[in-house]
mmCIF file of C-alpha atoms and ligand atoms in Angstrom:
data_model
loop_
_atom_site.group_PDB
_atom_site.id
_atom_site.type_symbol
_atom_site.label_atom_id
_atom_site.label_comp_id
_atom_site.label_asym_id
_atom_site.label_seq_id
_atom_site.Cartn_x
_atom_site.Cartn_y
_atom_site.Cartn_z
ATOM 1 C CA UNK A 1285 242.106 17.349 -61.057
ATOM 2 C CA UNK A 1286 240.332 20.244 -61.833
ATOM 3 C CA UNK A 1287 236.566 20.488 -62.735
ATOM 4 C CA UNK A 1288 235.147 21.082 -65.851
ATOM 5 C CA UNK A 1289 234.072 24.433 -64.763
ATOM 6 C CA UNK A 1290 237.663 25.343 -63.951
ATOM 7 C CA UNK A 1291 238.775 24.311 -67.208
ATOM 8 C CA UNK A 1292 235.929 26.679 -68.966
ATOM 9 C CA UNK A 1293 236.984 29.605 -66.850
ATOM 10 C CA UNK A 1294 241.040 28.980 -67.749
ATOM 11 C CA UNK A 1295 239.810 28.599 -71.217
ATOM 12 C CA UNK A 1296 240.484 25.126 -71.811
ATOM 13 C CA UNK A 1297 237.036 23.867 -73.115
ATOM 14 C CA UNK A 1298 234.662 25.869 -74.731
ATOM 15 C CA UNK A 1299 231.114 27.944 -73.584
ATOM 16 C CA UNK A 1300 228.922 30.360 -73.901
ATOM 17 C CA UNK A 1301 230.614 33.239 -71.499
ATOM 18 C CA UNK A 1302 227.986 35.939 -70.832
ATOM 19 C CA UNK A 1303 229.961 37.804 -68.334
ATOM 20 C CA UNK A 1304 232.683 37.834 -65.809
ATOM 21 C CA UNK A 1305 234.735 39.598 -62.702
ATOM 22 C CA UNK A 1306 237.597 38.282 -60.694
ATOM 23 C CA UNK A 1307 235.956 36.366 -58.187
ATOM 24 C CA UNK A 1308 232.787 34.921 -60.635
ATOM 25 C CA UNK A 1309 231.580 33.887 -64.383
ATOM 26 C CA UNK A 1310 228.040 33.458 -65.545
ATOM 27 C CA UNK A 1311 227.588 31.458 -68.502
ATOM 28 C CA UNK A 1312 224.889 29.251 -70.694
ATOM 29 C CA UNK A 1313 224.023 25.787 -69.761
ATOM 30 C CA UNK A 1314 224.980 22.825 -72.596
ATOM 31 C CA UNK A 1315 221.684 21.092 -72.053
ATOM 32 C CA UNK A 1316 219.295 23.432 -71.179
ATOM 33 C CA UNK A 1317 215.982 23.322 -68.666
ATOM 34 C CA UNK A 1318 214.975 26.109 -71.154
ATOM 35 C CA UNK A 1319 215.788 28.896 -73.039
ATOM 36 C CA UNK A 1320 218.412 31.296 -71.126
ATOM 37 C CA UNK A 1321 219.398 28.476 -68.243
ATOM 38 C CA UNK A 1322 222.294 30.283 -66.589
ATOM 39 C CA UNK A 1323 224.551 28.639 -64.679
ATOM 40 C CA UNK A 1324 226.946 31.481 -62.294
ATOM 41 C CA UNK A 1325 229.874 29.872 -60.658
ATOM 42 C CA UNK A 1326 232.930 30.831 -58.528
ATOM 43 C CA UNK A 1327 236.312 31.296 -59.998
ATOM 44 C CA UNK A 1328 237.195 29.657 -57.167
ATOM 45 C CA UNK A 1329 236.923 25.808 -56.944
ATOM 46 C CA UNK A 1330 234.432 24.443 -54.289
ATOM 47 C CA UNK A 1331 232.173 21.557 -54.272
ATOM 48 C CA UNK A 1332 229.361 22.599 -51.573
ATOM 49 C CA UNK A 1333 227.537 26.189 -52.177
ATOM 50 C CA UNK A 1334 227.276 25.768 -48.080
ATOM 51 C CA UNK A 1335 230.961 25.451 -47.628
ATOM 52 C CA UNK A 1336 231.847 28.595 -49.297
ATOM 53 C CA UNK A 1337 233.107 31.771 -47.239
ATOM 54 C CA UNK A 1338 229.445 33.893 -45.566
ATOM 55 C CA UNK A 1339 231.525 36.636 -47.428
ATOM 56 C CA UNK A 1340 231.695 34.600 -50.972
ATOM 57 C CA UNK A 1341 228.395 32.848 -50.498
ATOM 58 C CA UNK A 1342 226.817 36.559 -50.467
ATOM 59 C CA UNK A 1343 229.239 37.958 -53.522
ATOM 60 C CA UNK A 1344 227.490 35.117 -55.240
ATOM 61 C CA UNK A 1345 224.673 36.000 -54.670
ATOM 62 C CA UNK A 1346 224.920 39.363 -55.483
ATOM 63 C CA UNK A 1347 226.853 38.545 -58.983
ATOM 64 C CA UNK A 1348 223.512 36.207 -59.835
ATOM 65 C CA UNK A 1349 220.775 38.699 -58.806
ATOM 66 C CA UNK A 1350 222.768 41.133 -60.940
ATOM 67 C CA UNK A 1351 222.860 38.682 -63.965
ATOM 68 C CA UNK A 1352 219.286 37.028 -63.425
ATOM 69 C CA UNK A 1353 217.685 40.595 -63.880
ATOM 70 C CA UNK A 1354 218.966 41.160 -67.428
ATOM 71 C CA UNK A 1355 218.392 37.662 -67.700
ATOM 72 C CA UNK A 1356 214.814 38.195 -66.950
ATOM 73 C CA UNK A 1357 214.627 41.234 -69.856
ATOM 74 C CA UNK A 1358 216.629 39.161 -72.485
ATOM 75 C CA UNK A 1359 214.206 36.096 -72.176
ATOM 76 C CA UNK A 1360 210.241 36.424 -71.799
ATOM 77 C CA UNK A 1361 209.353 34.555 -69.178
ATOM 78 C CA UNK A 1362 207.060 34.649 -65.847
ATOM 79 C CA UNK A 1363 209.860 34.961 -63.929
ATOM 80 C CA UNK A 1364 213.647 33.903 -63.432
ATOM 81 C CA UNK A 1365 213.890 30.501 -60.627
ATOM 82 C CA UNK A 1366 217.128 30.025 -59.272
ATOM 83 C CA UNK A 1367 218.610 26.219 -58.071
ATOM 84 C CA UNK A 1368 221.185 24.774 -56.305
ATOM 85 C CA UNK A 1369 222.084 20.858 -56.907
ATOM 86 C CA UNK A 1370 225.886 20.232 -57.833
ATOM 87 C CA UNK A 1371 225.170 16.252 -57.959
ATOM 88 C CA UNK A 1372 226.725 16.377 -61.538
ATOM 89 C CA UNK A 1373 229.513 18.834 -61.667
ATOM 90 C CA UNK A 1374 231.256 19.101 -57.943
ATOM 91 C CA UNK A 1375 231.812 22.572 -58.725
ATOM 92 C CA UNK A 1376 229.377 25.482 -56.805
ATOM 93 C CA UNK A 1377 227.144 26.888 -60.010
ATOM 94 C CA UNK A 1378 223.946 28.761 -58.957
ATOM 95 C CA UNK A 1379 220.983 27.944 -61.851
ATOM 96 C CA UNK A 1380 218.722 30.870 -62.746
ATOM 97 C CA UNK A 1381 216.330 29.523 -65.263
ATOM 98 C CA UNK A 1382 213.339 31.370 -66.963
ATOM 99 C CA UNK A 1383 210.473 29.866 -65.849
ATOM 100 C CA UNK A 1384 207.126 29.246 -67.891
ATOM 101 C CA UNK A 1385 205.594 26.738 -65.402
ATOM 102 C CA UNK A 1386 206.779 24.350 -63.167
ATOM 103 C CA UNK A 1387 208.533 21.464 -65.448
ATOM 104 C CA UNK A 1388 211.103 24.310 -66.647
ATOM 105 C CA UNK A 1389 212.725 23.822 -62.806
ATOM 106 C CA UNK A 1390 212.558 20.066 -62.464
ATOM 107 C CA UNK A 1391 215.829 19.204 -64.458
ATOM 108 C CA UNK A 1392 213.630 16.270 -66.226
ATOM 109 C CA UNK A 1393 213.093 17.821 -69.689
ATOM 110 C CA UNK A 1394 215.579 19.475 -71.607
ATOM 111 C CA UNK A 1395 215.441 21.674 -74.775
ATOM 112 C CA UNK A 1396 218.220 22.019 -77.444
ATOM 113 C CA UNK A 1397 219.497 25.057 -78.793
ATOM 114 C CA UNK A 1398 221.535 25.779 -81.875
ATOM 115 C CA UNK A 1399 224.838 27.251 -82.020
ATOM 116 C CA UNK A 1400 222.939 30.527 -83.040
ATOM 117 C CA UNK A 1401 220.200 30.447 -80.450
ATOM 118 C CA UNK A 1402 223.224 30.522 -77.771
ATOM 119 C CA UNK A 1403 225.305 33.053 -79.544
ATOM 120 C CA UNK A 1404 222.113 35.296 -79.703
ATOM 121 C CA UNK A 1405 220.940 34.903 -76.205
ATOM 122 C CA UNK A 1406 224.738 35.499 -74.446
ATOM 123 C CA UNK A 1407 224.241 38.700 -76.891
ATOM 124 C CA UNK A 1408 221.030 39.829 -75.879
ATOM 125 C CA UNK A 1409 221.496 39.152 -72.663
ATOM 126 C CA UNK A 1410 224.630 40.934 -72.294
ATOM 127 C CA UNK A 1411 222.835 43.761 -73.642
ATOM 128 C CA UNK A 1412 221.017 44.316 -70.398
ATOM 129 C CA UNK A 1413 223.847 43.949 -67.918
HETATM 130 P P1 LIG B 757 224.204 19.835 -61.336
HETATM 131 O O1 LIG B 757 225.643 19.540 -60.974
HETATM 132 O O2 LIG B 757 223.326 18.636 -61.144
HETATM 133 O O3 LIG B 757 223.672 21.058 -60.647
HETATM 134 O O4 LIG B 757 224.144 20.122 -62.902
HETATM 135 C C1 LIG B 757 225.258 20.528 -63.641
HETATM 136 C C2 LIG B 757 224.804 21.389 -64.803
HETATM 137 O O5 LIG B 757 225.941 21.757 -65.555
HETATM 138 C C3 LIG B 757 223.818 20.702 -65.769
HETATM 139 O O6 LIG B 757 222.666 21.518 -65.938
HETATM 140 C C4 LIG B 757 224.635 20.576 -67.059
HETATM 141 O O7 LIG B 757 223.847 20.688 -68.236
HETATM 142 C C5 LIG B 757 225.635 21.702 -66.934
HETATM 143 N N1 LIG B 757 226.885 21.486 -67.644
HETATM 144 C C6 LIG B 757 227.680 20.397 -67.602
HETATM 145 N N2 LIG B 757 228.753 20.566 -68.394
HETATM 146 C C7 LIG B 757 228.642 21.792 -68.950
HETATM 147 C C8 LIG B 757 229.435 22.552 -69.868
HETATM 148 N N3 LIG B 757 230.580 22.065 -70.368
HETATM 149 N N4 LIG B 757 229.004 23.779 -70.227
HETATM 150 C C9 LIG B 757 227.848 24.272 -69.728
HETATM 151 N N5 LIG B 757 227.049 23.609 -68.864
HETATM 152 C C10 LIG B 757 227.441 22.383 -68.488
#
């Protein structure tokens, strides 16, 4: 069965698409850290980041830097902290999350958004790409 991240990239749920190439999509988190929490993923459908192709691994890399630094002008923050964890969606997603202080990385406090507060930030962050 495919993961929910396969179904947003084929279009079959909904999200907040900021940008995409063949290989990767970058794209709002549903429930937040904080403001502008990024999640970039692989078109292609693996579980462990580690398990991924040297070659891939460093695409996604690249493809994250790239969105992280307009990330980093769209959102004021001190600067943009980037996770791995996977333990709730078994599909590779790298976090980049502008970071205030330490909580905003922890994954214990959450902030909601409205519909407009997503729309704006995919906007403004686009702008920067
Ligand atoms: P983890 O697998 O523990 O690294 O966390 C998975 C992340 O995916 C969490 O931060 C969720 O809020 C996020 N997430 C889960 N479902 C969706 C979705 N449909 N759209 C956007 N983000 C999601």
């Amino acid at each position: 069965m495919s993961s929910i991240f396969t179904k947003i990239i084929n279009g079959e749920l909904p999200a907040y698409k900021i940008v995409e190439d063949d290989q990767f999509l970058a794209f709002l988190d549903i429930n937040p850290n904080a403001k502008g929490h990024t999640l970039c993923i692989p078109k292609k459908e693996i579980n462990k980041i580690f398990d991924m192709e040297e070659e891939d691994y460093v695409a996604l890399m690249r493809f994250s830097r790239k969105v992280a630094k307009a990330l980093e002008k769209a959102v004021p923050c001190k600067r943009i902290g980037m996770s791995v964890v996977g333990l709730e969606v078994p599909h590779v997603h790298v976090h980049l999350i502008p970071l205030q202080e330490m909580d905003d990385i922890r994954f214990t406090r959450k902030t909601s958004l409205s519909v407009e507060e997503f729309e704006e930030l995919v906007k403004s962050i686009q702008s920067y790409l």
